[in-house]
PDB file of N, CA and C in Angstrom:
ATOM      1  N   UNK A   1      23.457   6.825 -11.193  1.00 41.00           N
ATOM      2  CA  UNK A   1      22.062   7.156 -10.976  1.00 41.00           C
ATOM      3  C   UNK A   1      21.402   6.017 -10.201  1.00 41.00           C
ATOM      4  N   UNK A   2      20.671   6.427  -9.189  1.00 51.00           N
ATOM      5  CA  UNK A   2      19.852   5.430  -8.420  1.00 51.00           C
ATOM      6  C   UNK A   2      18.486   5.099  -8.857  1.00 51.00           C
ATOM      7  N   UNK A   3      18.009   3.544  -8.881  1.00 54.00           N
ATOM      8  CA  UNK A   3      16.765   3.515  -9.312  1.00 54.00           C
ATOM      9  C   UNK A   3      15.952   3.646  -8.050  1.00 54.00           C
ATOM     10  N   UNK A   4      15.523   4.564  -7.619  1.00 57.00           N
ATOM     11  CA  UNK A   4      14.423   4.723  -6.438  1.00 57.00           C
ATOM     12  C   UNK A   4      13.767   3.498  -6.142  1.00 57.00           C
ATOM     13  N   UNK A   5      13.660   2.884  -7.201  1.00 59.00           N
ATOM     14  CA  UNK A   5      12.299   1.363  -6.948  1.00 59.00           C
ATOM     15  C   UNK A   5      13.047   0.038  -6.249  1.00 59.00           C
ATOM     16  N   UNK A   6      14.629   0.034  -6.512  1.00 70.00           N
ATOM     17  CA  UNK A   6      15.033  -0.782  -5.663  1.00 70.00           C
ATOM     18  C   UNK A   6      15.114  -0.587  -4.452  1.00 70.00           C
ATOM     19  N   UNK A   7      15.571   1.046  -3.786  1.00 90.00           N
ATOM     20  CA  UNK A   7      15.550   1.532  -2.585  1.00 90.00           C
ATOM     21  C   UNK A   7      13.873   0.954  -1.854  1.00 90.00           C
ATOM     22  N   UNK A   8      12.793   1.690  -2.271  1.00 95.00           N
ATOM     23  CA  UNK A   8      11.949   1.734  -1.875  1.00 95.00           C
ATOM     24  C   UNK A   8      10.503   0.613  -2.711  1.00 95.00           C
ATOM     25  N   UNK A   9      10.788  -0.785  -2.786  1.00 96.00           N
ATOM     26  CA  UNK A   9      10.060  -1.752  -3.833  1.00 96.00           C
ATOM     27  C   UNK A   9       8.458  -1.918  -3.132  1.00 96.00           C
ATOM     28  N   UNK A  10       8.158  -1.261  -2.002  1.00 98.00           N
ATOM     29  CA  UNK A  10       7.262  -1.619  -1.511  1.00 98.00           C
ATOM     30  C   UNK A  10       6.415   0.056  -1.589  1.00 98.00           C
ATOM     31  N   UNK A  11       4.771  -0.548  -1.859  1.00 98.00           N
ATOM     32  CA  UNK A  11       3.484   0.725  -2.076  1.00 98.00           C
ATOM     33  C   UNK A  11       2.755   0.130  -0.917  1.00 98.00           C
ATOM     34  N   UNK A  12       2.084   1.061  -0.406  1.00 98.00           N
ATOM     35  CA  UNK A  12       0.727   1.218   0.263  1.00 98.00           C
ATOM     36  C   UNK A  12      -0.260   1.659  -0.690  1.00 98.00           C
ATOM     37  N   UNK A  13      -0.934   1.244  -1.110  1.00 97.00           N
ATOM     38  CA  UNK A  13      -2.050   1.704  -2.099  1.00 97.00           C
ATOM     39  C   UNK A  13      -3.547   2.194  -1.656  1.00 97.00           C
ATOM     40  N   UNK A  14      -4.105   2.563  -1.741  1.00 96.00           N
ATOM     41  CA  UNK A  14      -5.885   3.234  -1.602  1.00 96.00           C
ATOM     42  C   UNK A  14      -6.564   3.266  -2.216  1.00 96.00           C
ATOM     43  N   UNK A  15      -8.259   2.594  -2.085  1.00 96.00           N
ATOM     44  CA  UNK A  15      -8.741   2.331  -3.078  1.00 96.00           C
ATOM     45  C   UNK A  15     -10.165   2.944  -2.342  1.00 96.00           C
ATOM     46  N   UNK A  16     -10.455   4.076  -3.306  1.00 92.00           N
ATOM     47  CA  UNK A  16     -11.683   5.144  -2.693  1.00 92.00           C
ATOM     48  C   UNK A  16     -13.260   4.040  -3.133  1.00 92.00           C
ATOM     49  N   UNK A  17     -14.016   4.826  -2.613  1.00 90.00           N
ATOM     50  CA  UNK A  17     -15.034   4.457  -3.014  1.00 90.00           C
ATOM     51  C   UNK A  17     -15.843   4.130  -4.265  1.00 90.00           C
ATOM     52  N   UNK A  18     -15.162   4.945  -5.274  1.00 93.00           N
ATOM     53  CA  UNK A  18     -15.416   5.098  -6.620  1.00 93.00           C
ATOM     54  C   UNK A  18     -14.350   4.200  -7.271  1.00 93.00           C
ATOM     55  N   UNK A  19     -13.628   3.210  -6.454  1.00 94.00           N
ATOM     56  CA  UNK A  19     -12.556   2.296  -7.309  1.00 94.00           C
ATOM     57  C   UNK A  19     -11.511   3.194  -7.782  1.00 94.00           C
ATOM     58  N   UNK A  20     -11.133   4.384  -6.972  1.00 96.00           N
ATOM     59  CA  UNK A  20     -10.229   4.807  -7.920  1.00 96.00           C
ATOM     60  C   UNK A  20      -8.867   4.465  -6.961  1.00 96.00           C
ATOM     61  N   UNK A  21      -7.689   4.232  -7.497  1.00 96.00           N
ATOM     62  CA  UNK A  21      -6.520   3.455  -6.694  1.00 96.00           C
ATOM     63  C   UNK A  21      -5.335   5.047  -6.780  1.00 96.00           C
ATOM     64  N   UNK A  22      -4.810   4.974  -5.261  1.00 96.00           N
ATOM     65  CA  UNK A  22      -3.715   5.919  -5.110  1.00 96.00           C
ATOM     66  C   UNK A  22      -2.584   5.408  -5.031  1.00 96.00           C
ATOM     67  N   UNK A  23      -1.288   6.024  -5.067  1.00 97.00           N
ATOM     68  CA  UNK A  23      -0.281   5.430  -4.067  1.00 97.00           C
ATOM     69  C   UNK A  23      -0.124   6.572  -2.769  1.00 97.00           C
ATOM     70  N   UNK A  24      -0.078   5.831  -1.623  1.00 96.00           N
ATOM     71  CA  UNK A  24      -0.299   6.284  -0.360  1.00 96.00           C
ATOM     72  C   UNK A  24       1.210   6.794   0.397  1.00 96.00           C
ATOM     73  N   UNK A  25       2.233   5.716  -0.678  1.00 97.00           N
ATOM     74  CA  UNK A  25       3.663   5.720   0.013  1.00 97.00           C
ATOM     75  C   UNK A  25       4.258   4.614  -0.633  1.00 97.00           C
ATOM     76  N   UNK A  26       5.689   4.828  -0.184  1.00 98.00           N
ATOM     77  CA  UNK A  26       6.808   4.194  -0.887  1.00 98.00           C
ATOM     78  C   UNK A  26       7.666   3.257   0.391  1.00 98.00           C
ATOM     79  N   UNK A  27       7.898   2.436   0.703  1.00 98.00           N
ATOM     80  CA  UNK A  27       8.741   1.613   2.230  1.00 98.00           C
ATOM     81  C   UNK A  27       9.884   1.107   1.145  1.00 98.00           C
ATOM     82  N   UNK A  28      10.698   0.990   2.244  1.00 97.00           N
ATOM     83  CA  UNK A  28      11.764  -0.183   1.913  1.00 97.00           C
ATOM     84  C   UNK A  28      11.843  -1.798   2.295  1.00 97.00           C
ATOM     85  N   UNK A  29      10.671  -1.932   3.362  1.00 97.00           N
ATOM     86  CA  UNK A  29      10.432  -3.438   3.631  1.00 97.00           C
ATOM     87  C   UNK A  29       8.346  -3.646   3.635  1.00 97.00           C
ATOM     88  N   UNK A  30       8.467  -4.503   3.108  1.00 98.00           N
ATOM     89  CA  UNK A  30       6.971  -5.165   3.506  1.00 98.00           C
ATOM     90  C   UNK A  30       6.256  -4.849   4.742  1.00 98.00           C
ATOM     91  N   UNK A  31       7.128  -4.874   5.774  1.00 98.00           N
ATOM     92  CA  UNK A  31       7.392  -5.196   7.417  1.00 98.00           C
ATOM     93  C   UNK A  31       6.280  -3.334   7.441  1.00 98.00           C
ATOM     94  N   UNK A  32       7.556  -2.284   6.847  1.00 98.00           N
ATOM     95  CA  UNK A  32       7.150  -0.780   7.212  1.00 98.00           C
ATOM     96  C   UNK A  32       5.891  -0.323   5.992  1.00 98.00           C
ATOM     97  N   UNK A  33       5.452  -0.969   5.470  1.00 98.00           N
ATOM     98  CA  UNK A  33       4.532  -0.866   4.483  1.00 98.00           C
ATOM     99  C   UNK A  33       3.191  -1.336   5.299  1.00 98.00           C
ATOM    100  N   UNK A  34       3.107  -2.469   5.958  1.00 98.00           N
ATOM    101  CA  UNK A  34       2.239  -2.958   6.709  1.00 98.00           C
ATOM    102  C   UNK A  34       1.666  -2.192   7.842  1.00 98.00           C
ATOM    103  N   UNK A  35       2.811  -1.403   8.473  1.00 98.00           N
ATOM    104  CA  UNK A  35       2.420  -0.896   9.437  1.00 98.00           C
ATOM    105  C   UNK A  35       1.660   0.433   9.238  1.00 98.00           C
ATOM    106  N   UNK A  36       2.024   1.046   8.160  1.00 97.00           N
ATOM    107  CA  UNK A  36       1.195   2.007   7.323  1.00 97.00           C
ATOM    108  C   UNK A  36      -0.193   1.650   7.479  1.00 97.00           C
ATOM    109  N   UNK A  37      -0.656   0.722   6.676  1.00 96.00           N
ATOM    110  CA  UNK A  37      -1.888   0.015   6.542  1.00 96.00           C
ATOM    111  C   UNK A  37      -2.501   0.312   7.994  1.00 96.00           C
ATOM    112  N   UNK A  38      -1.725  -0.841   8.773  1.00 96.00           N
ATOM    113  CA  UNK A  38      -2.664  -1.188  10.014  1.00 96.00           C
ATOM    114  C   UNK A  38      -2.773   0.401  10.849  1.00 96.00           C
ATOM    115  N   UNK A  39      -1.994   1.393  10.507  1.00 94.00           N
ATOM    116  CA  UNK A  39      -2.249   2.405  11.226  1.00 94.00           C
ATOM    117  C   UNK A  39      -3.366   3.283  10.868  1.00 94.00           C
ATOM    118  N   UNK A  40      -3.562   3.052   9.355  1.00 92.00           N
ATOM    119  CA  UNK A  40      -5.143   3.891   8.617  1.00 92.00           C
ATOM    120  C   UNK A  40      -6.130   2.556   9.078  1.00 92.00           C
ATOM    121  N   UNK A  41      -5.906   1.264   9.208  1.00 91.00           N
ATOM    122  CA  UNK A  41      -6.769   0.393   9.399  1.00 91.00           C
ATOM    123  C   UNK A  41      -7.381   0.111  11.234  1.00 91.00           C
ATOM    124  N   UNK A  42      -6.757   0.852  12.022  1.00 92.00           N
ATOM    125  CA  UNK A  42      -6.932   0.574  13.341  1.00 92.00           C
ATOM    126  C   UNK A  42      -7.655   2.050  13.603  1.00 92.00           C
ATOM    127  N   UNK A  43      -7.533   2.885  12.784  1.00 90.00           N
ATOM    128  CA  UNK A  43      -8.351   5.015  12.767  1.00 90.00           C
ATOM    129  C   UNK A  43      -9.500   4.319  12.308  1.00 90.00           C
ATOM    130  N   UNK A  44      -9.584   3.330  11.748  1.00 83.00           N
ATOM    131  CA  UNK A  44     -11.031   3.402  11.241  1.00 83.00           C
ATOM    132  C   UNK A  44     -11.190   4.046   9.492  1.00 83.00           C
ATOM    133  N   UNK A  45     -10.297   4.191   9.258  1.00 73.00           N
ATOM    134  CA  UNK A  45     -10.318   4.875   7.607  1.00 73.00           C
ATOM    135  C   UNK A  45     -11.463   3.792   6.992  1.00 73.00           C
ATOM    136  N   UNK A  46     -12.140   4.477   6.191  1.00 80.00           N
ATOM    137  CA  UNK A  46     -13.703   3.523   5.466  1.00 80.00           C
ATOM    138  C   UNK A  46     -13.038   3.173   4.010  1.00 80.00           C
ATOM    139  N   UNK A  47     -11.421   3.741   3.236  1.00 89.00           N
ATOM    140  CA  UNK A  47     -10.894   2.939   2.127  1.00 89.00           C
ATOM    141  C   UNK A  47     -10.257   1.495   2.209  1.00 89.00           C
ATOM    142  N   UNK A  48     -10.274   1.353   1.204  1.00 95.00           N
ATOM    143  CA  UNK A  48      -9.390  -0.120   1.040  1.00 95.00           C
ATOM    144  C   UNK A  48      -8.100  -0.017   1.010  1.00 95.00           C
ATOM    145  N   UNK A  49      -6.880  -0.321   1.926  1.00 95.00           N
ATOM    146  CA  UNK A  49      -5.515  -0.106   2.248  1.00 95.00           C
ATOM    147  C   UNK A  49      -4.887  -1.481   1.799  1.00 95.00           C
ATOM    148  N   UNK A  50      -3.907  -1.344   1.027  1.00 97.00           N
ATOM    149  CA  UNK A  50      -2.991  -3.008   0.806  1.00 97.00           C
ATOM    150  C   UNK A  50      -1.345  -2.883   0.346  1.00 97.00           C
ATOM    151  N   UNK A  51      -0.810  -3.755   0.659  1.00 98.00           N
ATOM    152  CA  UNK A  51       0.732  -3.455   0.142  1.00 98.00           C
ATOM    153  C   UNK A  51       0.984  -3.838  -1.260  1.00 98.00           C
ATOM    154  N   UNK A  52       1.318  -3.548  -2.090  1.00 97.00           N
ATOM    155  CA  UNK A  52       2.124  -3.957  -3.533  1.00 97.00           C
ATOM    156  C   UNK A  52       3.589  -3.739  -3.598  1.00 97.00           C
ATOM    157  N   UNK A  53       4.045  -4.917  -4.071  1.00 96.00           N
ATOM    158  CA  UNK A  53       5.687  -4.391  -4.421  1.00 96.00           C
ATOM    159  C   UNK A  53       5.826  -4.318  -5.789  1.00 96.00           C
ATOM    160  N   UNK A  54       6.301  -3.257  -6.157  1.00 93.00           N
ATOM    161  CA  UNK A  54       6.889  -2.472  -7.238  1.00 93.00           C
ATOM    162  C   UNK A  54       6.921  -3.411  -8.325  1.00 93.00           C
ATOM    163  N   UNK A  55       6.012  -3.820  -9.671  1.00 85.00           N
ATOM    164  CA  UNK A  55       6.354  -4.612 -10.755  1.00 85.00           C
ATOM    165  C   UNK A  55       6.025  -5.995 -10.100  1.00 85.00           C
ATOM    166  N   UNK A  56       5.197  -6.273  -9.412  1.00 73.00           N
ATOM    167  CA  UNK A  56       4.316  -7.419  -9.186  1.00 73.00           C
ATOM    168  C   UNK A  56       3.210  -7.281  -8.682  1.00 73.00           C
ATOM    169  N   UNK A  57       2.551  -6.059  -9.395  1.00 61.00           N
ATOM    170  CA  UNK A  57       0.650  -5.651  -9.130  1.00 61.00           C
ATOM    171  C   UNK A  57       0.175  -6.369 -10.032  1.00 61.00           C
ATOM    172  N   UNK A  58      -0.510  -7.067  -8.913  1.00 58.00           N
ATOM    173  CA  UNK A  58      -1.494  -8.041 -10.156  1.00 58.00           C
ATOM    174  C   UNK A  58      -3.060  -7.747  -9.830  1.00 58.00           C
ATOM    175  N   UNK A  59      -3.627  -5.986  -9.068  1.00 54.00           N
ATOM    176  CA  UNK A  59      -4.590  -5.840  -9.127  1.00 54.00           C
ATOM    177  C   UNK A  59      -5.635  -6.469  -8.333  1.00 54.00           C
ATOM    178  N   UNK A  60      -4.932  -7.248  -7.694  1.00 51.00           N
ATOM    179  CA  UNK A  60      -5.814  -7.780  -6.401  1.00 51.00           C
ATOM    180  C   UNK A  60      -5.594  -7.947  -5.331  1.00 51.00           C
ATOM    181  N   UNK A  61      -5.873  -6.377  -4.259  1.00 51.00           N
ATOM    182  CA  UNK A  61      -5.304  -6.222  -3.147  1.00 51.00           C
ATOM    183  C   UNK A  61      -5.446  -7.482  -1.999  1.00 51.00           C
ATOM    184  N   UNK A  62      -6.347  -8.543  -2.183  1.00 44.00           N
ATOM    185  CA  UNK A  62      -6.703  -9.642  -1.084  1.00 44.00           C
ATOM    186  C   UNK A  62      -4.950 -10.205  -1.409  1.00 44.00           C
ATOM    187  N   UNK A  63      -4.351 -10.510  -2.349  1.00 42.00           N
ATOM    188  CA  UNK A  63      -3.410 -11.238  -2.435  1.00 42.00           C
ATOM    189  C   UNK A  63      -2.013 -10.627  -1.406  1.00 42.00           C
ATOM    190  N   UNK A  64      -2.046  -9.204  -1.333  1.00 47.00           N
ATOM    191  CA  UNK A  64      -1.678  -8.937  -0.653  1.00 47.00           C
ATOM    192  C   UNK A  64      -1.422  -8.222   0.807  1.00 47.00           C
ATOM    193  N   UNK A  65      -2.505  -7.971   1.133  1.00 49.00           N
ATOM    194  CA  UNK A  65      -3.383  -7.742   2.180  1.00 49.00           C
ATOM    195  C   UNK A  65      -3.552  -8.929   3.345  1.00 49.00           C
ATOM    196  N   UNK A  66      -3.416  -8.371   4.679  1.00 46.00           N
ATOM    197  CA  UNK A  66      -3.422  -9.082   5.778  1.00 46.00           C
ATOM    198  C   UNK A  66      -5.036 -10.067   6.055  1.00 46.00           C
ATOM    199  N   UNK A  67      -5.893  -9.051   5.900  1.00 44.00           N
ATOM    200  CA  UNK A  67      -7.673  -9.088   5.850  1.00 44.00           C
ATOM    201  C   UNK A  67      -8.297 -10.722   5.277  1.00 44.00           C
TER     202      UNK A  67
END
Protein backbone atom coordinates (compact mmCIF):
# COMPACT_ATOMS: atom_id res chain seq x y z
CA UNK A 1 0.00 0.00 0.00
CA UNK A 2 1.22 3.48 -0.90
CA UNK A 3 1.15 6.37 1.47
CA UNK A 4 -0.05 9.16 -0.99
CA UNK A 5 1.64 11.84 1.47
CA UNK A 6 5.07 10.70 0.66
CA UNK A 7 4.31 10.77 -3.15
CA UNK A 8 2.73 14.08 -2.99
CA UNK A 9 4.18 16.01 0.71
CA UNK A 10 3.51 19.31 -0.67
CA UNK A 11 -0.34 21.58 -0.33
CA UNK A 12 -1.29 24.73 -1.90
CA UNK A 13 -3.68 26.00 0.59
CA UNK A 14 -6.56 29.00 0.40
CA UNK A 15 -7.55 31.14 2.76
CA UNK A 16 -11.12 32.93 1.88
CA UNK A 17 -12.17 35.89 3.27
CA UNK A 18 -13.99 34.56 6.18
CA UNK A 19 -10.56 32.71 7.34
CA UNK A 20 -11.78 29.67 6.18
CA UNK A 21 -8.59 27.42 4.84
CA UNK A 22 -8.89 24.87 1.70
CA UNK A 23 -6.60 22.50 0.19
CA UNK A 24 -6.18 23.74 -3.38
CA UNK A 25 -3.80 20.68 -4.40
CA UNK A 26 -1.37 18.10 -3.70
CA UNK A 27 2.63 18.53 -5.70
CA UNK A 28 5.41 16.38 -5.35
CA UNK A 29 8.05 19.25 -5.06
CA UNK A 30 7.88 22.72 -3.34
CA UNK A 31 9.30 23.95 -6.80
CA UNK A 32 5.43 22.67 -8.54
CA UNK A 33 3.48 23.83 -5.52
CA UNK A 34 4.87 27.37 -5.95
CA UNK A 35 4.06 27.66 -9.27
CA UNK A 36 0.43 26.93 -8.45
CA UNK A 37 0.45 29.89 -6.14
CA UNK A 38 2.17 32.34 -8.41
CA UNK A 39 -0.27 31.33 -11.16
CA UNK A 40 -3.63 32.29 -8.88
CA UNK A 41 -1.21 35.11 -7.60
CA UNK A 42 -0.22 36.79 -11.04
CA UNK A 43 -4.76 36.36 -12.19
CA UNK A 44 -5.10 38.55 -9.51
CA UNK A 45 -7.12 36.01 -7.21
CA UNK A 46 -8.18 38.47 -3.94
CA UNK A 47 -7.44 34.90 -1.48
CA UNK A 48 -4.53 34.14 0.46
CA UNK A 49 -2.41 31.30 -1.52
CA UNK A 50 0.72 29.48 0.41
CA UNK A 51 2.58 26.16 0.29
CA UNK A 52 2.51 23.64 3.35
CA UNK A 53 4.22 20.37 3.45
CA UNK A 54 2.30 17.59 4.73
CA UNK A 55 2.76 17.30 8.85
CA UNK A 56 4.66 20.58 9.24
CA UNK A 57 1.54 23.18 9.28
CA UNK A 58 2.24 25.37 11.75
CA UNK A 59 -0.69 27.74 10.62
CA UNK A 60 1.21 30.51 9.44
CA UNK A 61 1.14 30.89 5.81
CA UNK A 62 4.00 34.01 5.90
CA UNK A 63 6.42 31.15 6.99
CA UNK A 64 5.83 29.65 4.01
CA UNK A 65 4.92 31.88 1.44
CA UNK A 66 7.13 33.79 -1.05
CA UNK A 67 5.22 37.47 -0.09
Amino acid sequence: MNDSGALLPWLVIRQDDNGNRYRVGRYATRAEAQKVVDVFEDRGHKQLYWVERIGQADGSPAATSRN
